[in-house]
PDB file of C-alpha atoms in Angstrom:
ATOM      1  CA  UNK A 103     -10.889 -50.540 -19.099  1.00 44.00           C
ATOM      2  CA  UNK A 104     -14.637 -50.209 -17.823  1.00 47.00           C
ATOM      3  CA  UNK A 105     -16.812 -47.999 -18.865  1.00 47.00           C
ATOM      4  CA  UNK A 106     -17.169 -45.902 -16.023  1.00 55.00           C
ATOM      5  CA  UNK A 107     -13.064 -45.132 -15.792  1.00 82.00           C
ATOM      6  CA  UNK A 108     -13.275 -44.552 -19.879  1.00 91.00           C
ATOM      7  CA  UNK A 109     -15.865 -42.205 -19.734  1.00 90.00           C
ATOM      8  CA  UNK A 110     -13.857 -39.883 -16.448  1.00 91.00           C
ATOM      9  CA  UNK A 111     -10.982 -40.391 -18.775  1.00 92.00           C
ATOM     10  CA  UNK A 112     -12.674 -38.499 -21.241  1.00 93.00           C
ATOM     11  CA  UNK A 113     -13.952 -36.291 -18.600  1.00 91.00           C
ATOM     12  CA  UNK A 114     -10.746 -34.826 -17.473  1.00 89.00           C
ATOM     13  CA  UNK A 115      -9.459 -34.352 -21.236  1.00 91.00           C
ATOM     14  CA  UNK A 116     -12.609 -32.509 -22.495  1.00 92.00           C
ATOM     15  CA  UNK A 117     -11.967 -30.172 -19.262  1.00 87.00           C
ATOM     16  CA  UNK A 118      -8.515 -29.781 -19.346  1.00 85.00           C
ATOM     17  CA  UNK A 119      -9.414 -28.552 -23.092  1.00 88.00           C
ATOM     18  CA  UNK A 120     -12.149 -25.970 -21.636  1.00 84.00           C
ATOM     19  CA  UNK A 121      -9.757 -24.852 -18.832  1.00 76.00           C
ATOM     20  CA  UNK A 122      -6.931 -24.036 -21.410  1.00 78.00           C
ATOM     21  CA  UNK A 123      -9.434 -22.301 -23.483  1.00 76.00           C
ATOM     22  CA  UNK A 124      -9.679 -24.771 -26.480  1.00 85.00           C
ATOM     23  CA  UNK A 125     -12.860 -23.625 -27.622  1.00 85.00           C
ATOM     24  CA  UNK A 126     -13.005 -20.272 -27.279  1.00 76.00           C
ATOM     25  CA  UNK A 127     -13.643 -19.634 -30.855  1.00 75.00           C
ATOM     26  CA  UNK A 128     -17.129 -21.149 -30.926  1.00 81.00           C
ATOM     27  CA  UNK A 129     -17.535 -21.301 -27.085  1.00 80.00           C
ATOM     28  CA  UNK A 130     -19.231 -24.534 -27.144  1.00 88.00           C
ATOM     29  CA  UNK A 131     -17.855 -28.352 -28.000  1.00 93.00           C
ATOM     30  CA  UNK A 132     -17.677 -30.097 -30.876  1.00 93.00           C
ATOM     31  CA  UNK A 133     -20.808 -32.480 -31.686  1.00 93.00           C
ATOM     32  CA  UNK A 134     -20.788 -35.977 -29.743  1.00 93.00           C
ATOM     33  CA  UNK A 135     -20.231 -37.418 -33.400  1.00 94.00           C
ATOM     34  CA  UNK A 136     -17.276 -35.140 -33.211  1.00 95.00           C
ATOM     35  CA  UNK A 137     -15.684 -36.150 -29.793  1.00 95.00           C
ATOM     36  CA  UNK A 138     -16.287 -39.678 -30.486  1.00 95.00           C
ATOM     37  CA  UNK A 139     -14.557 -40.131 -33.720  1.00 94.00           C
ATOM     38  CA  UNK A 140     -11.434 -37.808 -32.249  1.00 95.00           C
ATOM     39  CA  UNK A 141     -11.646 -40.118 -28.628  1.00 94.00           C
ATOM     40  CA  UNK A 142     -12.470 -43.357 -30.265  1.00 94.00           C
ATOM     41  CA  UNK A 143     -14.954 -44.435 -27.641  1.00 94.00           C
ATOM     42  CA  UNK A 144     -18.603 -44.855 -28.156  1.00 93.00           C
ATOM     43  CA  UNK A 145     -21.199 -42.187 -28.041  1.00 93.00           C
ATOM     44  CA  UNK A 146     -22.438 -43.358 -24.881  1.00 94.00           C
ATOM     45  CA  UNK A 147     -19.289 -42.789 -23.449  1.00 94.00           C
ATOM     46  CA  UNK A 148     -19.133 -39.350 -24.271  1.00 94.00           C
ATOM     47  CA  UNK A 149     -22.574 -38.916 -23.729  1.00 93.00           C
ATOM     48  CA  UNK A 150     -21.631 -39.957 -19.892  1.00 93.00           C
ATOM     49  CA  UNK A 151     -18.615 -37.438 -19.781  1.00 93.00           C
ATOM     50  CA  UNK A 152     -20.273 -34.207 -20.813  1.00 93.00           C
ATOM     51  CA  UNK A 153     -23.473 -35.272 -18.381  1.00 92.00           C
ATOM     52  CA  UNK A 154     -20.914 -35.102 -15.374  1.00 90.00           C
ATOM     53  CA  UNK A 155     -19.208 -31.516 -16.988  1.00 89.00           C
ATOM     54  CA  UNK A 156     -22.607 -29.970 -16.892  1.00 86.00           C
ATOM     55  CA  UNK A 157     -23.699 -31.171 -13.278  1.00 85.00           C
ATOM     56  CA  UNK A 158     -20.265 -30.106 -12.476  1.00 79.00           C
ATOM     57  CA  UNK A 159     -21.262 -26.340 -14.038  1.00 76.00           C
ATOM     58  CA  UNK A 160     -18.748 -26.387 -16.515  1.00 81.00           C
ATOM     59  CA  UNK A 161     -21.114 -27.083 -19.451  1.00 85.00           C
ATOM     60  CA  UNK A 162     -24.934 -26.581 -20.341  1.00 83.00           C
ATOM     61  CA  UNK A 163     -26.830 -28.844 -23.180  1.00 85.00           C
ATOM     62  CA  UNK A 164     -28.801 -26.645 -25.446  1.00 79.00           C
ATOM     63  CA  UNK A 165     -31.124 -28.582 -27.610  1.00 79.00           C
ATOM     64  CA  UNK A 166     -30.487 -27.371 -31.297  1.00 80.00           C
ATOM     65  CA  UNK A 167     -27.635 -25.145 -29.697  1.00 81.00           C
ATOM     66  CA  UNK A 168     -25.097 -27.972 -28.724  1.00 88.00           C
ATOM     67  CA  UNK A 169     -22.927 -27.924 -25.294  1.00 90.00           C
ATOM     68  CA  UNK A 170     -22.737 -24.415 -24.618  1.00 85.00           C
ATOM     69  CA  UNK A 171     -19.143 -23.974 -22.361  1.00 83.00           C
ATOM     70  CA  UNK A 172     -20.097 -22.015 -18.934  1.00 71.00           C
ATOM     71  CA  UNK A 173     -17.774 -18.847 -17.982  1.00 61.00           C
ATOM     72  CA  UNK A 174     -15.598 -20.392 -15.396  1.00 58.00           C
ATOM     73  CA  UNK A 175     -14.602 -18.252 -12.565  1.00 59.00           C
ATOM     74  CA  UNK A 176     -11.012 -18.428 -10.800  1.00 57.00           C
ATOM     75  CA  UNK A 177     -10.912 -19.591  -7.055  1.00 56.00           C
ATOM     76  CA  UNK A 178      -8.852 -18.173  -4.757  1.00 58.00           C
ATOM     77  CA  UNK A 179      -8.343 -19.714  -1.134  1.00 58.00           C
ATOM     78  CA  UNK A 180      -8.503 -17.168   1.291  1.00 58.00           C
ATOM     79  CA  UNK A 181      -6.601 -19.024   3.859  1.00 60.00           C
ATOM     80  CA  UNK A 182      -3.253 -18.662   1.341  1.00 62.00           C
ATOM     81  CA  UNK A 183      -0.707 -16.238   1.475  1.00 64.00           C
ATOM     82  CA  UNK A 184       0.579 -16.262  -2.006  1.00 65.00           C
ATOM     83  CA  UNK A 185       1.691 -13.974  -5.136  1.00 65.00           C
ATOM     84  CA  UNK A 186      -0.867 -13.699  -8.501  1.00 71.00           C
ATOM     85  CA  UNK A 187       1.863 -15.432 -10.262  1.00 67.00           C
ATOM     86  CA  UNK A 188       2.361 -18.716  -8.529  1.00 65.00           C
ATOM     87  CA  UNK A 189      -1.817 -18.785  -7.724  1.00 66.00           C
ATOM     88  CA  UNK A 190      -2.418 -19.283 -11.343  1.00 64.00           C
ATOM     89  CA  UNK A 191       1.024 -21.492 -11.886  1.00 64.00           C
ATOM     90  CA  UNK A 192      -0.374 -24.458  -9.547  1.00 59.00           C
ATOM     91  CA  UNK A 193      -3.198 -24.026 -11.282  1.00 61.00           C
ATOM     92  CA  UNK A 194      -1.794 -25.110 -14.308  1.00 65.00           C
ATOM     93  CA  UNK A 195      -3.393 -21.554 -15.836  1.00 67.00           C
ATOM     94  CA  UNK A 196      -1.515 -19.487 -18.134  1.00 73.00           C
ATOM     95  CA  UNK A 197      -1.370 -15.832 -16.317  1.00 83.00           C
ATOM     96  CA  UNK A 198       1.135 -12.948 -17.100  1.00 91.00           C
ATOM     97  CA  UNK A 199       0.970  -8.691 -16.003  1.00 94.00           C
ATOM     98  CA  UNK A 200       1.157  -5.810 -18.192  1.00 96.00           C
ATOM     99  CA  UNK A 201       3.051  -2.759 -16.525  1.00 97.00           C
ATOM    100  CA  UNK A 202       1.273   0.071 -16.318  1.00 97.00           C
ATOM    101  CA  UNK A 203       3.373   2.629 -13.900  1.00 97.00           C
ATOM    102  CA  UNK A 204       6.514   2.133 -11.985  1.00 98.00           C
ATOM    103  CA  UNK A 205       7.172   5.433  -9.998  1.00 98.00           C
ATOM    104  CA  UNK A 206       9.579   6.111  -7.097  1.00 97.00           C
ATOM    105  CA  UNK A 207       6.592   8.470  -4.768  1.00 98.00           C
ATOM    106  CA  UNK A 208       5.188  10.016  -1.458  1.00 98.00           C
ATOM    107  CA  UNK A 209       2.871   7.712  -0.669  1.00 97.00           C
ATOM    108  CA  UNK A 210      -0.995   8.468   0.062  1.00 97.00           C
ATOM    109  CA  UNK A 211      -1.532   9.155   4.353  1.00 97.00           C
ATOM    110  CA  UNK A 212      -2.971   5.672   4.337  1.00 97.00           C
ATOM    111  CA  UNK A 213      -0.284   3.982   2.835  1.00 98.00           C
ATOM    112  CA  UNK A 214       2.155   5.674   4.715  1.00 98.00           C
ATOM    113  CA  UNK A 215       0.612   4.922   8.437  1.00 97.00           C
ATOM    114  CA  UNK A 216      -0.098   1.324   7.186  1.00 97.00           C
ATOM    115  CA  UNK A 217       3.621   1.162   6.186  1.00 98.00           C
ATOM    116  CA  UNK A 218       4.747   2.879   9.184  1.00 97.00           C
ATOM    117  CA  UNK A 219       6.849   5.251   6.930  1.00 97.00           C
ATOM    118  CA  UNK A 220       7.622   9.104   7.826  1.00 97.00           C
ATOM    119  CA  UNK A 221       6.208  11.889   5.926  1.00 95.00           C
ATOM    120  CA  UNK A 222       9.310  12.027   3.912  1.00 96.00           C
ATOM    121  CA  UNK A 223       9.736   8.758   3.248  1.00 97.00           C
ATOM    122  CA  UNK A 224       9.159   7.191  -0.459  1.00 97.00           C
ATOM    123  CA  UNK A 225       7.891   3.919  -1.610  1.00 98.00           C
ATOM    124  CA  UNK A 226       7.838   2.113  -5.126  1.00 98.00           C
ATOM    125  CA  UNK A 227       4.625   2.152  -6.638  1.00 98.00           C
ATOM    126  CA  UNK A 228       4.136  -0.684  -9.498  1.00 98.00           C
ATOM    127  CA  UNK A 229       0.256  -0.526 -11.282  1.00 98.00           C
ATOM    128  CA  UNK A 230       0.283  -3.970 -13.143  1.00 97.00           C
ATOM    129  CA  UNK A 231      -2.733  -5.311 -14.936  1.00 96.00           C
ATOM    130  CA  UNK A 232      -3.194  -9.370 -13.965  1.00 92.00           C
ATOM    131  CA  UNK A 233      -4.099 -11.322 -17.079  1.00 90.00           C
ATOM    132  CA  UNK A 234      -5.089 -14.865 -17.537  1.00 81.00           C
ATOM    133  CA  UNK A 235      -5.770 -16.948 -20.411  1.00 71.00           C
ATOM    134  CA  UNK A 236      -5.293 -13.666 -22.731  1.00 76.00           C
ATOM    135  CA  UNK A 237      -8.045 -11.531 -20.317  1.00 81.00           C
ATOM    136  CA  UNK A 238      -7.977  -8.708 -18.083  1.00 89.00           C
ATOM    137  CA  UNK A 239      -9.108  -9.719 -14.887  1.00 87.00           C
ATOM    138  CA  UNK A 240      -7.830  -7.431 -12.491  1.00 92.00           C
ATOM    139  CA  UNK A 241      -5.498  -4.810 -11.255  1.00 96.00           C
ATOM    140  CA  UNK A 242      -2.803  -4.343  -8.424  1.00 96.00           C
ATOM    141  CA  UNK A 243      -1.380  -1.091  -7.090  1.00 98.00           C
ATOM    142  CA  UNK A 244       1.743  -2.331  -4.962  1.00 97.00           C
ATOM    143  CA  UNK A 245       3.304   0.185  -2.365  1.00 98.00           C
ATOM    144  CA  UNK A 246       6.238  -1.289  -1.462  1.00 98.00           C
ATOM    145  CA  UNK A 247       8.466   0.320   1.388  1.00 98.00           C
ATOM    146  CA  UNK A 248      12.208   1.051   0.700  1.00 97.00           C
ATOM    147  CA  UNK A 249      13.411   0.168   3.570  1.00 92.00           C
ATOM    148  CA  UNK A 250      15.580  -2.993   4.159  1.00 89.00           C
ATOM    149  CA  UNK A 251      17.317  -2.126   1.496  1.00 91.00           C
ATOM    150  CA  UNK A 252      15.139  -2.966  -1.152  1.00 95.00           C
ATOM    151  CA  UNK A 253      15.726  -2.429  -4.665  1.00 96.00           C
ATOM    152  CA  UNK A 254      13.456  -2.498  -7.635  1.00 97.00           C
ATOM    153  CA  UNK A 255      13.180  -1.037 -11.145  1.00 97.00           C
ATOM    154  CA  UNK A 256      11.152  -0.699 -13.726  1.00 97.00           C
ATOM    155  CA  UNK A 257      13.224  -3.271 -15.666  1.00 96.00           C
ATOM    156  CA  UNK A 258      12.043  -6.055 -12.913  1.00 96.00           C
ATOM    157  CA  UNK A 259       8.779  -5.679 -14.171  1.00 95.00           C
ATOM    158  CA  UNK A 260       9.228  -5.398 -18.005  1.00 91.00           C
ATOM    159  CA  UNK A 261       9.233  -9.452 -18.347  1.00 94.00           C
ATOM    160  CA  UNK A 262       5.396  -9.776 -18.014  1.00 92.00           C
ATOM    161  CA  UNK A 263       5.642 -13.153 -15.959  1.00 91.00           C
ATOM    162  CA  UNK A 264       8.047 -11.293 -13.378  1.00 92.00           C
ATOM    163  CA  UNK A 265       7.216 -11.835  -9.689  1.00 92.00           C
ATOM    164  CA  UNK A 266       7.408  -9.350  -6.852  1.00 95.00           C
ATOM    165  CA  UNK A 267       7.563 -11.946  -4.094  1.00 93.00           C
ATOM    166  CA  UNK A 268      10.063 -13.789  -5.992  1.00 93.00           C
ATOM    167  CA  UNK A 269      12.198 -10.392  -6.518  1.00 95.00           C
ATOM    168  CA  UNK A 270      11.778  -9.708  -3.024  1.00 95.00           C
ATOM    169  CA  UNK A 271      12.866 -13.325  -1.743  1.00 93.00           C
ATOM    170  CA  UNK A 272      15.574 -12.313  -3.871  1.00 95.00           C
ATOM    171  CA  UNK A 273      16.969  -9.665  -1.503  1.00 94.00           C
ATOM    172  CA  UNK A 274      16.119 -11.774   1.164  1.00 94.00           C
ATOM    173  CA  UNK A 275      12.928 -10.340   2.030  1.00 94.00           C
ATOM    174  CA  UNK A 276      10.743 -13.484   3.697  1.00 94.00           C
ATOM    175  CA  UNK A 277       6.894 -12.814   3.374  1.00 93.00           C
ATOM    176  CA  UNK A 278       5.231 -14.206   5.916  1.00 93.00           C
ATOM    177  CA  UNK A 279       1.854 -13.146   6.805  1.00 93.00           C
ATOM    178  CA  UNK A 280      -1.140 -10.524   5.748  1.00 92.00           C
ATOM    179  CA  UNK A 281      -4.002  -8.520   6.542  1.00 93.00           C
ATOM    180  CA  UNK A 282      -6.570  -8.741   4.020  1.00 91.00           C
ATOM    181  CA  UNK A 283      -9.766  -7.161   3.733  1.00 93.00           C
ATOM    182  CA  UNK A 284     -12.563  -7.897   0.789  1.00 91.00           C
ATOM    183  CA  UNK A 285     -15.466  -5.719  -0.166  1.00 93.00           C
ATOM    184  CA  UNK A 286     -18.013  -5.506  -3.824  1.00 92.00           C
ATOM    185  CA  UNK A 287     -17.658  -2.531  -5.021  1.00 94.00           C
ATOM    186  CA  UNK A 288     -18.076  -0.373  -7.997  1.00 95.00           C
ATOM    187  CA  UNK A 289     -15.107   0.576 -10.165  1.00 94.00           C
ATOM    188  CA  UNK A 290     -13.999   4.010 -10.881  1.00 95.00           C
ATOM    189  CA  UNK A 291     -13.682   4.881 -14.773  1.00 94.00           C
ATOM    190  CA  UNK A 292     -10.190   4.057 -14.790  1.00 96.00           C
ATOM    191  CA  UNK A 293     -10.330   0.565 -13.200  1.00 96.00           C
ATOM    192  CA  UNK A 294     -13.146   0.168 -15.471  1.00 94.00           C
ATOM    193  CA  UNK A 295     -11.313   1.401 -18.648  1.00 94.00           C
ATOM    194  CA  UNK A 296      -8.075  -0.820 -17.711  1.00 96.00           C
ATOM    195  CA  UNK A 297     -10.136  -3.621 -17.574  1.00 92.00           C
ATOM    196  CA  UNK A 298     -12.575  -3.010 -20.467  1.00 89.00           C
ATOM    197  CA  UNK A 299     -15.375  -3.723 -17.846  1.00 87.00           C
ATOM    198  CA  UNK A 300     -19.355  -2.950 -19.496  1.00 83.00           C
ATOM    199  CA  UNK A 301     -20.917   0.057 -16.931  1.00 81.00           C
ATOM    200  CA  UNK A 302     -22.627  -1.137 -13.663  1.00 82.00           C
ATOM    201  CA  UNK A 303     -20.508  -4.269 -13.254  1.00 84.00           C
ATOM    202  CA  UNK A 304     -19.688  -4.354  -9.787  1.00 91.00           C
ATOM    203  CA  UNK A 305     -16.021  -6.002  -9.036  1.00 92.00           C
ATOM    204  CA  UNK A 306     -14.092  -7.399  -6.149  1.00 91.00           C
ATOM    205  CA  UNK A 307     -12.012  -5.040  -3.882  1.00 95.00           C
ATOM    206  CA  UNK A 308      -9.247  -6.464  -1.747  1.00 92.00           C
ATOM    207  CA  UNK A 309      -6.648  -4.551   0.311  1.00 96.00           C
ATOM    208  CA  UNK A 310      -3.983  -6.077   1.563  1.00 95.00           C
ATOM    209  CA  UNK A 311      -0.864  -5.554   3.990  1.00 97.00           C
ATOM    210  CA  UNK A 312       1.843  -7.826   3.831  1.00 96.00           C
ATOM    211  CA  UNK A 313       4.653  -8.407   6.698  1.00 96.00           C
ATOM    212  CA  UNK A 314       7.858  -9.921   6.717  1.00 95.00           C
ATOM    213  CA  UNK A 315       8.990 -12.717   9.133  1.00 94.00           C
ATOM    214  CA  UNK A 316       9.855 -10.142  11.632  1.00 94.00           C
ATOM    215  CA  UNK A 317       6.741  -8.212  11.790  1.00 95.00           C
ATOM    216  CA  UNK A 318       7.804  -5.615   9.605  1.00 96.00           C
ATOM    217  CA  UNK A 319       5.018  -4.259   6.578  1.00 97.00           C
ATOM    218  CA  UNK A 320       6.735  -4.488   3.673  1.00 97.00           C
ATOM    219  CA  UNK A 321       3.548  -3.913   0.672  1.00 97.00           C
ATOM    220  CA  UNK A 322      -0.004  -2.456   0.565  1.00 98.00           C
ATOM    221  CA  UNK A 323      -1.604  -3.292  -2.136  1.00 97.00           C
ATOM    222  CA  UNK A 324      -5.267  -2.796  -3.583  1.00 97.00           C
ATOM    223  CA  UNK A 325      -6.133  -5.592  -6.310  1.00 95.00           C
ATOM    224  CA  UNK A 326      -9.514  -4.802  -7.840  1.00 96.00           C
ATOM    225  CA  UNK A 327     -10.633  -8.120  -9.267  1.00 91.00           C
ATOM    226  CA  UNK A 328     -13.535  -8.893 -11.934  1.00 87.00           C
ATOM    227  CA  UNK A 329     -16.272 -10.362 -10.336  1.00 82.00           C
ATOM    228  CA  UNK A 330     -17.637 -12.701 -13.158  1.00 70.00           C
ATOM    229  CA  UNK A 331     -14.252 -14.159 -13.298  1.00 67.00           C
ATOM    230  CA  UNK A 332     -12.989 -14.702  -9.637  1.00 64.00           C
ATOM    231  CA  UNK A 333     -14.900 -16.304  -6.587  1.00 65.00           C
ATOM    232  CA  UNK A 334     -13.181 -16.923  -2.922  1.00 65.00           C
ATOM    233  CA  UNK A 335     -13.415 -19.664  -0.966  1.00 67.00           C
ATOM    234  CA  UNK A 336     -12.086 -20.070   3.059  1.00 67.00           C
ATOM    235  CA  UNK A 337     -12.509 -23.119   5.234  1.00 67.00           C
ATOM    236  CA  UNK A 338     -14.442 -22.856   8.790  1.00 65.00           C
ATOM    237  CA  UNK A 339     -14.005 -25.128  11.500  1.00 67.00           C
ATOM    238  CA  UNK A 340     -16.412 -25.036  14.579  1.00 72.00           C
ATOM    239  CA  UNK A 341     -14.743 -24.053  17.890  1.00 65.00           C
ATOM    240  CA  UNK A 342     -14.716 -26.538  19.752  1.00 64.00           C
ATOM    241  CA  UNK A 343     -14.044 -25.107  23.320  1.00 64.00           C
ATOM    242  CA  UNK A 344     -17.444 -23.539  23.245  1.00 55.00           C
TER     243      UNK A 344
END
């Protein structure tokens, strides 16, 4: 094996290790002596792999310091319709919720005109926290209509890798498209407390409203996400017709 595949070899194992949070105890990796005698390559070799993880932002060479890991930030495609838990699954990230409040309630005006609901009509409201890699990083409020015949409890949610969309495809309910809108904002004291967030750390804010393959809103949710630990991404094409 060349050098050159050795060395992305390496690559891809020292990252998988940062990814899975391998060295969060020290935050930084082991010496080159280190990685070579555990990889049995040559220095050089190693030397080559952590080059490419720092001009790839995952790592930064402090002399005296060692290889300092970077905070790596979650990235979410914007373009993708998809639940919290399978985003993180593909990913190959280990994600679970903690249930905060399942209630059976009147929902707020908003809710209720986004949900086309009557004033008497009820919704389930499920406050989870989203964790990943044993941190907070954000927080969902899920309205979810009763109609259709939908059925959820607060036992659904009590397994803390428990899906909505999957309960929902469950009954039959298919998702199929959402309106989504994204702003920086700053948290209230609660969001802030829930997420152990330091003061004056602005987060991201996205609203959602999600309809089934007939048209029909089925969930509004607001997710309030941590901004040092997410970033979006969405592809643009140029049109073409003008």
């Amino acid at each position: 094996m060349s050098n050159k595949c050795l060395h992305a070899v390496i690559y891809d194992k020292l990252l998988n290790r940062i990814i899975n949070n391998e060295f969060k105890d020290t935050n930084k990796l082991p010496s080159e002596a280190e990685l070579q005698k555990y990889y049995g390559v040559s220095r050089i070799t190693i030397r080559r792999a952590i080059q490419d993880l720092q001009n790839d932002g995952y790592v930064i060479k402090y002399s005296g310091k060692g290889t300092i890991i970077q905070s790596q930030k979650f990235i979410l495609d914007l373009q993708k319709l998809d639940s919290f838990s399978n985003e993180t699954k593909v990913k190959g990230i280990d994600s679970y919720s903690i249930l905060v409040k399942f209630e059976n309630i009147l929902p707020p005006i908003k809710v209720r005109n986004a949900l086309n609901l009557l004033s008497n009509d009820k919704v389930y409201y499920i406050e989870r926290i989203r964790c990943m890699n044993n941190s907070k990083i954000g927080v969902h409020k899920s309205y979810i209509t009763q109609k259709n015949n939908i059925i959820l409890r607060n036992s659904d949610f009590t397994d803390k890798h428990s899906s909505l969309y999957e309960l929902l495809k469950k009954q039959h309910i298919q998702l199929n498209s959402a309106q989504e809108n994204i702003e920086a904002i700053m948290p209230s004291s609660y969001i802030q407390n829930l997420l152990e967030l330091p003061s004056n750390i602005p987060i991201f804010y996205r609203e959602r409203l999600t309809y089934d393959i007939n048209d029909i809103p089925v969930e509004y949710v607001e997710m309030f996400y941590r901004s040092d630990d997410y970033k979006y991404t969405i592809k643009l094409n140029i049109n073409k017709n003008k």
